[in-house]
PDB file of C-alpha atoms and ligand atoms in Angstrom:
ATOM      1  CA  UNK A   1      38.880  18.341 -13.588  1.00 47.00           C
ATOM      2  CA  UNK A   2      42.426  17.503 -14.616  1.00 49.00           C
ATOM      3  CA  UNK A   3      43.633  14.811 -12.800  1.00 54.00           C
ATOM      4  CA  UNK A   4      47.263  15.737 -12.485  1.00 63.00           C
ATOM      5  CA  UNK A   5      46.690  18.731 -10.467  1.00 88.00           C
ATOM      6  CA  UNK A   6      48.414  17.234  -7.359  1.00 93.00           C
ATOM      7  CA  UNK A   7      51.363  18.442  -5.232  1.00 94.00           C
ATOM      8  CA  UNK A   8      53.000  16.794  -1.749  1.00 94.00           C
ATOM      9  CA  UNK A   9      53.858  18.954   1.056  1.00 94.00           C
ATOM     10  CA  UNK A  10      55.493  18.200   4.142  1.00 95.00           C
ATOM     11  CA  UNK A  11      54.933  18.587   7.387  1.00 97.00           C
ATOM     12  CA  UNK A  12      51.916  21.583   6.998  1.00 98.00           C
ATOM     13  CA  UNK A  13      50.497  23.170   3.778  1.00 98.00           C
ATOM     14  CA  UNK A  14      52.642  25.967   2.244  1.00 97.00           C
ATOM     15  CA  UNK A  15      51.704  29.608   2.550  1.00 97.00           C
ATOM     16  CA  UNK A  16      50.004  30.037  -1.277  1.00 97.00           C
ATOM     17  CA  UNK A  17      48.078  26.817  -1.001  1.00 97.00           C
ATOM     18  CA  UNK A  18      46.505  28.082   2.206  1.00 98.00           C
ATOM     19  CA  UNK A  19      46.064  31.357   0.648  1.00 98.00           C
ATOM     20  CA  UNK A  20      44.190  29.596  -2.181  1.00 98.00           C
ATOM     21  CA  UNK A  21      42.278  27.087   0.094  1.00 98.00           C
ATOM     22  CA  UNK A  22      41.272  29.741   2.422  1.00 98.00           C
ATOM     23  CA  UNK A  23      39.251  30.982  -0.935  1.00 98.00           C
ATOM     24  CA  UNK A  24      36.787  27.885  -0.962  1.00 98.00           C
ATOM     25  CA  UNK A  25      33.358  27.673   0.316  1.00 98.00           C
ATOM     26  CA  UNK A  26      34.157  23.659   1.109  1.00 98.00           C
ATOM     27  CA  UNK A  27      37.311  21.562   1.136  1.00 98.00           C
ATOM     28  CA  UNK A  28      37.477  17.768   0.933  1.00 98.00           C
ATOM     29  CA  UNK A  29      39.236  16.068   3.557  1.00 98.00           C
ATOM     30  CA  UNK A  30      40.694  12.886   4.195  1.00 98.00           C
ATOM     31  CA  UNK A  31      43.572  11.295   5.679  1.00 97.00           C
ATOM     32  CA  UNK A  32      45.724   8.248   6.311  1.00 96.00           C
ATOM     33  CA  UNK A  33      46.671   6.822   9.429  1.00 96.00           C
ATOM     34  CA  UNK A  34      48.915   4.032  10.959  1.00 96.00           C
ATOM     35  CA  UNK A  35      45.646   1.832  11.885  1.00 96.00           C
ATOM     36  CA  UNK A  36      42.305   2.330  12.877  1.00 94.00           C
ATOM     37  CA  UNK A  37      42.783   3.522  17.124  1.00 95.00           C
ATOM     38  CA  UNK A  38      43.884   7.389  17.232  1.00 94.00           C
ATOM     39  CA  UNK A  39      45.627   6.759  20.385  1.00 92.00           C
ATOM     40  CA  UNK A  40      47.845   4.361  18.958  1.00 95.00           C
ATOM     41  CA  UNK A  41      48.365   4.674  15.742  1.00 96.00           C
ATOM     42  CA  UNK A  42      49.450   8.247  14.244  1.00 97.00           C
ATOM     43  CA  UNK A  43      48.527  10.351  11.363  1.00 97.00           C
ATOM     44  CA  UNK A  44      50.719   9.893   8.365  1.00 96.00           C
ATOM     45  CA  UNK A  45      49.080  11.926   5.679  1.00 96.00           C
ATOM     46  CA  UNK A  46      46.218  14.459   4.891  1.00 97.00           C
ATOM     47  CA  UNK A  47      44.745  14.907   1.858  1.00 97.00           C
ATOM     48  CA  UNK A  48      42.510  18.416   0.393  1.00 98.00           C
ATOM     49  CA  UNK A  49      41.173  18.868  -2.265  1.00 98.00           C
ATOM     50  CA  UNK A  50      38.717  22.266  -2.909  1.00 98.00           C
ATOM     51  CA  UNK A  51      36.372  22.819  -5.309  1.00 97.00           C
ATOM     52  CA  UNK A  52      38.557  23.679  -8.537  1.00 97.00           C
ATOM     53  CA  UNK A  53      39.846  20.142  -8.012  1.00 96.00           C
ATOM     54  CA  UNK A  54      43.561  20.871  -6.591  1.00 97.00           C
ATOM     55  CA  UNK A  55      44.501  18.113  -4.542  1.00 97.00           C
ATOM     56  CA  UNK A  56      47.501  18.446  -1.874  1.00 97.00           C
ATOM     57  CA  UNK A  57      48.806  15.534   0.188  1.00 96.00           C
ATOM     58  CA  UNK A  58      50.821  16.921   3.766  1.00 96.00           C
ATOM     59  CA  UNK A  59      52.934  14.233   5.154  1.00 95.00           C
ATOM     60  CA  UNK A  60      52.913  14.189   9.081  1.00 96.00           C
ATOM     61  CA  UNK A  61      56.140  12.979  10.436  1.00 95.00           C
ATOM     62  CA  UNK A  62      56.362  10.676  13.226  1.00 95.00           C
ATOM     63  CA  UNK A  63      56.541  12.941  16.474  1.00 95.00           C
ATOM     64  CA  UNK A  64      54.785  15.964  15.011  1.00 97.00           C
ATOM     65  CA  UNK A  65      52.389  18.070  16.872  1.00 97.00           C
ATOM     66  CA  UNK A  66      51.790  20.983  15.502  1.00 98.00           C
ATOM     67  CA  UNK A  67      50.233  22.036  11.874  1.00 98.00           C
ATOM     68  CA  UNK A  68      49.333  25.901  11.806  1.00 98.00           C
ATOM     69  CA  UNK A  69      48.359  26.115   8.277  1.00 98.00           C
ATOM     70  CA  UNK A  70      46.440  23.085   8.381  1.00 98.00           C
ATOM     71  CA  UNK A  71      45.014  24.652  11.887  1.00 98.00           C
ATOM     72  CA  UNK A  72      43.764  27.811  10.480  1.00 98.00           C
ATOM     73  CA  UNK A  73      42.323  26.348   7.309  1.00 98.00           C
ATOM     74  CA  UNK A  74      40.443  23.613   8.577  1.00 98.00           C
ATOM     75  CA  UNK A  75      39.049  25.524  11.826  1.00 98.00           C
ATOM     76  CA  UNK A  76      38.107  28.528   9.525  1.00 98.00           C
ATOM     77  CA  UNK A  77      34.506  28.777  10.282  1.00 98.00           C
ATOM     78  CA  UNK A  78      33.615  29.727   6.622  1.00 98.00           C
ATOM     79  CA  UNK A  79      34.686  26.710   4.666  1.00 98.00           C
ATOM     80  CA  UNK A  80      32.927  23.480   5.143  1.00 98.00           C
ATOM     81  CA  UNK A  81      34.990  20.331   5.386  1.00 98.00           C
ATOM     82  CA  UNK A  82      33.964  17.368   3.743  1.00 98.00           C
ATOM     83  CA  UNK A  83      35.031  13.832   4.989  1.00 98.00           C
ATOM     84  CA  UNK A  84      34.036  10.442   4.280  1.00 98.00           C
ATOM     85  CA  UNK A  85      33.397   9.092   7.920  1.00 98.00           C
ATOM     86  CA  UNK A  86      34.234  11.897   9.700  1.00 98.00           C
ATOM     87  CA  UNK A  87      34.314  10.763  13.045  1.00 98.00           C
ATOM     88  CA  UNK A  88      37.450   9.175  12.523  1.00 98.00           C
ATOM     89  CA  UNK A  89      39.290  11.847  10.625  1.00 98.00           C
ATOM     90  CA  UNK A  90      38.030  14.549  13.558  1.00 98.00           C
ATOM     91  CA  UNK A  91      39.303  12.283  15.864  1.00 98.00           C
ATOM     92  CA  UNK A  92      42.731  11.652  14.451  1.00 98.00           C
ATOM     93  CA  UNK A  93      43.554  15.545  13.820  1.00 98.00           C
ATOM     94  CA  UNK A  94      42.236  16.228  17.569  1.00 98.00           C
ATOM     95  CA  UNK A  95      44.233  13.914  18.816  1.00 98.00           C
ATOM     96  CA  UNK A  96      47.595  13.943  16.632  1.00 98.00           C
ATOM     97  CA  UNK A  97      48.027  18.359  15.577  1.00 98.00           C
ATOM     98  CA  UNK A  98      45.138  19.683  18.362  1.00 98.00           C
ATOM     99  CA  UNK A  99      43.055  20.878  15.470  1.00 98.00           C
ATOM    100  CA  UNK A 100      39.282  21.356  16.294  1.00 98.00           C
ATOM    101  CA  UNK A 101      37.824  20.839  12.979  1.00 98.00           C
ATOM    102  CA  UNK A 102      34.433  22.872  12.324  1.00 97.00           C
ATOM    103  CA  UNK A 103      32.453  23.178  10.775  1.00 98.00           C
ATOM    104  CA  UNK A 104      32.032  19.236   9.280  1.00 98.00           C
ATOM    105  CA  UNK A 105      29.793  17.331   6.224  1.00 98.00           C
ATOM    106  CA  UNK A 106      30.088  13.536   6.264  1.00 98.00           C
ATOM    107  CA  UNK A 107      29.000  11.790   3.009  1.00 98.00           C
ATOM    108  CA  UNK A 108      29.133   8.709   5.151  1.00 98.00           C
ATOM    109  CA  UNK A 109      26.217  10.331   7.692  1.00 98.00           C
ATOM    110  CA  UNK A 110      24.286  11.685   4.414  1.00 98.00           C
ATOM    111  CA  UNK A 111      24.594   8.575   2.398  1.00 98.00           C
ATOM    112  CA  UNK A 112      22.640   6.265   5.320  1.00 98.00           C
ATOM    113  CA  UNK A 113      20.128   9.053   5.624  1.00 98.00           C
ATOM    114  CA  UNK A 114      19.569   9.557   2.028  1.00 98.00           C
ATOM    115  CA  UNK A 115      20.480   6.207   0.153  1.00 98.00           C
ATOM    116  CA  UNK A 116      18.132   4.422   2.460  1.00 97.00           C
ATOM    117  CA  UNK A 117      17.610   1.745  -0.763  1.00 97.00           C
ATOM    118  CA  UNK A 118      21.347  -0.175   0.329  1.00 98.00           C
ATOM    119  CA  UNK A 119      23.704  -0.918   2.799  1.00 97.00           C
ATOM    120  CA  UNK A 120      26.846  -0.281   0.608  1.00 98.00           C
ATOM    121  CA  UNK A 121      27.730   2.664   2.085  1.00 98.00           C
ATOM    122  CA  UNK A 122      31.518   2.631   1.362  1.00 97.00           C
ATOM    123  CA  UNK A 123      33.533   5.384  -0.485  1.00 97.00           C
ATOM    124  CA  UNK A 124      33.594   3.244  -3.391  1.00 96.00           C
ATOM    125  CA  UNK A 125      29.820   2.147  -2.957  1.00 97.00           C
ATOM    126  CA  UNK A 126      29.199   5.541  -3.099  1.00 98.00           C
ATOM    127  CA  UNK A 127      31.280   6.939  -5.947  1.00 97.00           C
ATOM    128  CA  UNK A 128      30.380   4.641  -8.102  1.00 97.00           C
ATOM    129  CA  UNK A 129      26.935   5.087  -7.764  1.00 98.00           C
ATOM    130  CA  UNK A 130      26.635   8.806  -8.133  1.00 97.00           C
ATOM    131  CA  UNK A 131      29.861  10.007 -10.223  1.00 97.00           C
ATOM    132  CA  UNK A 132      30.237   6.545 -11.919  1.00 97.00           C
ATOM    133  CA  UNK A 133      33.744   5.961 -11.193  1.00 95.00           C
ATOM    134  CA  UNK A 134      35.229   3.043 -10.252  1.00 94.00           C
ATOM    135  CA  UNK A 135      37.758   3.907  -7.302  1.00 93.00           C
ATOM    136  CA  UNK A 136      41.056   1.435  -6.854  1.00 87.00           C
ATOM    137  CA  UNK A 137      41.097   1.076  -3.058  1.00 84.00           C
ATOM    138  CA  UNK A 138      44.253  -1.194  -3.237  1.00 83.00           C
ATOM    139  CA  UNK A 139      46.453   0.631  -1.558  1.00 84.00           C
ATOM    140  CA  UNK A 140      43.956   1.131   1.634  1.00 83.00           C
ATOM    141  CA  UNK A 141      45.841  -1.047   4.037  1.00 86.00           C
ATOM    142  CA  UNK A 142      49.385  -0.242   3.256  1.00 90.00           C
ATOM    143  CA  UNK A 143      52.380   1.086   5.298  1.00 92.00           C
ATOM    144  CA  UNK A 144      51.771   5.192   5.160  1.00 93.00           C
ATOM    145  CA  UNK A 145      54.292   5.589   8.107  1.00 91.00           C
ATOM    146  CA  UNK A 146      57.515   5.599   5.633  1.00 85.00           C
ATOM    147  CA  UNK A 147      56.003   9.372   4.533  1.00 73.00           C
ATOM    148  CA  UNK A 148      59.390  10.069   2.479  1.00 75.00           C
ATOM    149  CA  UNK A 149      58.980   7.179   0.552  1.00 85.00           C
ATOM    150  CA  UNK A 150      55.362   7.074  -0.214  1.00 88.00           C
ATOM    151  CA  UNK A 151      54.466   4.903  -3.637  1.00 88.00           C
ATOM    152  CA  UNK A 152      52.844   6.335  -6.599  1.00 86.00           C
ATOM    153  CA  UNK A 153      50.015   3.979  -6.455  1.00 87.00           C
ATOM    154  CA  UNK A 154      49.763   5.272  -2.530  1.00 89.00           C
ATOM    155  CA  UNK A 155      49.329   8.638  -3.660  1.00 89.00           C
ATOM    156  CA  UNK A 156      47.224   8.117  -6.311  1.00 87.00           C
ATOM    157  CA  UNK A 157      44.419   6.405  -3.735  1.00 90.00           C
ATOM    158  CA  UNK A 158      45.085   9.184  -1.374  1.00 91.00           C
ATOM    159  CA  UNK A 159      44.051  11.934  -4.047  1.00 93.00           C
ATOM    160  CA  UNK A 160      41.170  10.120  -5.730  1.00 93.00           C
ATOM    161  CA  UNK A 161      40.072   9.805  -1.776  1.00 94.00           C
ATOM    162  CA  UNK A 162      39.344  13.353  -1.496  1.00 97.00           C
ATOM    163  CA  UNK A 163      38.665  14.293  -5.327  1.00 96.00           C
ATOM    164  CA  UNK A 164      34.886  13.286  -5.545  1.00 97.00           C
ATOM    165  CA  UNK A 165      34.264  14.060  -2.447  1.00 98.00           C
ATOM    166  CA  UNK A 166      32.690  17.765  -2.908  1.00 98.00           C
ATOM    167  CA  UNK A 167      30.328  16.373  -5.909  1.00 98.00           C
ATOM    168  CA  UNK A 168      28.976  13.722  -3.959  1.00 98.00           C
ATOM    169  CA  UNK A 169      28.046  15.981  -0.999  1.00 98.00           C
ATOM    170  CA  UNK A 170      26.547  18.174  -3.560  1.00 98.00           C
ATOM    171  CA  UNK A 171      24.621  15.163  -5.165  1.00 98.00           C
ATOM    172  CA  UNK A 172      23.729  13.607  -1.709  1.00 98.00           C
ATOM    173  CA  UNK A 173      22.499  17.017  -1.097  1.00 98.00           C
ATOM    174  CA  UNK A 174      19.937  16.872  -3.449  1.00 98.00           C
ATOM    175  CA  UNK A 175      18.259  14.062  -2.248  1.00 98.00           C
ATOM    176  CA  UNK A 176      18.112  14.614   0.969  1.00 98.00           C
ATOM    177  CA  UNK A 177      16.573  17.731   0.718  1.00 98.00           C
ATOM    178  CA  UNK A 178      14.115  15.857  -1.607  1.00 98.00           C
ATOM    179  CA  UNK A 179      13.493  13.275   1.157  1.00 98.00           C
ATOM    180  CA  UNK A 180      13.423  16.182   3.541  1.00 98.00           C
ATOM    181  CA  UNK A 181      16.208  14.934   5.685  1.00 98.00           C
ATOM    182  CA  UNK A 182      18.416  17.335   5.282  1.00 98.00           C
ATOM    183  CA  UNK A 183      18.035  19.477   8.386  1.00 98.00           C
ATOM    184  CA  UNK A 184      18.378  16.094  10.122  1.00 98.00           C
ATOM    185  CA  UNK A 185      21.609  15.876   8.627  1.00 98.00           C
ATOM    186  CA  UNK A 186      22.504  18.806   9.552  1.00 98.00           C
ATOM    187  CA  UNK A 187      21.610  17.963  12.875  1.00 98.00           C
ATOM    188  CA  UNK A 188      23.562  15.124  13.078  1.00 98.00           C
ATOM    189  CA  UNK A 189      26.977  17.079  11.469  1.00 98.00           C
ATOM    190  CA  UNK A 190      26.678  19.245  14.525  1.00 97.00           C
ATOM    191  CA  UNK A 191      27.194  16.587  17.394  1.00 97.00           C
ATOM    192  CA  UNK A 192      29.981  15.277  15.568  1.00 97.00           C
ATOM    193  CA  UNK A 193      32.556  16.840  17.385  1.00 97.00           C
ATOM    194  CA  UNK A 194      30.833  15.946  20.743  1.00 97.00           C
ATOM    195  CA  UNK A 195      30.798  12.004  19.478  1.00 96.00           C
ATOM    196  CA  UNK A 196      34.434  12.369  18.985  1.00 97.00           C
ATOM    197  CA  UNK A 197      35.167  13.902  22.343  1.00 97.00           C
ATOM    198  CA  UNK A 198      33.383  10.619  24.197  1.00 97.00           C
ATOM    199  CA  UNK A 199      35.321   8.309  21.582  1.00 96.00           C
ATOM    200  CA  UNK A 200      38.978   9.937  22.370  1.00 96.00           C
ATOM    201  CA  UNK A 201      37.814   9.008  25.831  1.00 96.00           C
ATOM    202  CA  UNK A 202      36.256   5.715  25.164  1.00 94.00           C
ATOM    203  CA  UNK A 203      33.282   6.294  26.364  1.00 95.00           C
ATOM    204  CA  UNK A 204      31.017   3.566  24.764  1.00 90.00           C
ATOM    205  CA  UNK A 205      26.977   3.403  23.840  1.00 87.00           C
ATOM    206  CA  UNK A 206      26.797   6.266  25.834  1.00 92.00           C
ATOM    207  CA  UNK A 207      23.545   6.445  25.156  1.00 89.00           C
ATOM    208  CA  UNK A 208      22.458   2.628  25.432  1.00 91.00           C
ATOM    209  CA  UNK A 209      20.242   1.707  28.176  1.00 90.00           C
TER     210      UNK A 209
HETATM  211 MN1   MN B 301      41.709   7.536   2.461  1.00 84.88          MN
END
């Protein structure tokens, strides 16, 4: 896939990307945040990328609420989105544009089910492993609050974040459907949005003893 198909938009996608995303069957999803609580710190970017590889970043300014292109694409009940932990990223579009995202695939969720062989269950664990690419995760912690002023090197790590992300699914697919744990996957994609609802309220171990 050519690696320089990447634009920025800002504040929501524009009108002919979410014509053209609204063709996929699944969308990779990702995004970057002030710091790890949802209630604290807000959502600076989101990153997409569907299945012919075109990658868009949306910068979030400090204050916003709304998306409506962002909405209707990633609540569109006919396109899979594709995270890599996505509790979190649920949780942080809830919580920062009210967007209900459904219906979900974690490769985080199917990598513990189906890579059952390691721990490493890290983007970069991951990636390397099954598309053999070594992804720089340098710019992970870094200041994404100063949205105009983004570096290159930050949106570089914010693309590759989302451009694997639809051949690993496909990948971690395989096995678990060779392991026969893919229904249990399944499974577990489903209460996602529940977990999220008892995290934005802090419920926690819920279901501990
Ligand atoms: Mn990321």
């Amino acid at each position: 896939m050519p690696l320089n198909d990447f634009q920025v938009c800002d504040h929501d996608l524009d009108p002919n990307t979410l014509t053209e995303y609204l063709k996929a069957d699944a969308l990779a999803v990702d995004t970057e945040t002030m710091g790890l609580l949802p209630q604290r710190d807000r959502l600076c970017l989101v990153q997409l990328c569907n299945p012919e590889g075109k990658v868009t970043a949306v910068r979030i300014t400090k204050g916003q609420t709304v998306a409506p292109n962002l909405k209707q694409l990633l609540e569109a009940n006919n396109i899979i989105k594709v995270f890599h932990f996505a509790r979190f990223d649920i949780a942080t579009l809830r919580h920062n544009l009210g967007i209900e995202v459904n219906p979900v695939f974690c490769t985080k969720i199917a990598s513990k089910l189906a890579r059952t062989y390691t721990n490493r269950h890290g983007l970069k664990d991951v990636v390397q492993e099954l598309e053999q690419v070594e992804l720089d995760k340098s710019a992970q912690s870094s200041d994404w609050g100063n949205a105009v002023n983004l570096s290159e090197a930050q949106l570089s790590y914010a693309a590759n974040d989302v451009r694997y992300l639809l051949s690993v699914k496909q990948k971690l697919i395989q096995i678990l459907e060779r392991e026969e744990r893919w229904q249990l996957a399944q499974e577990c994609f489903h209460v996602l949005p529940t977990l999220v609802s008892l995290d934005l309220l802090q419920f926690k171990d819920l279901f501990e003893h």
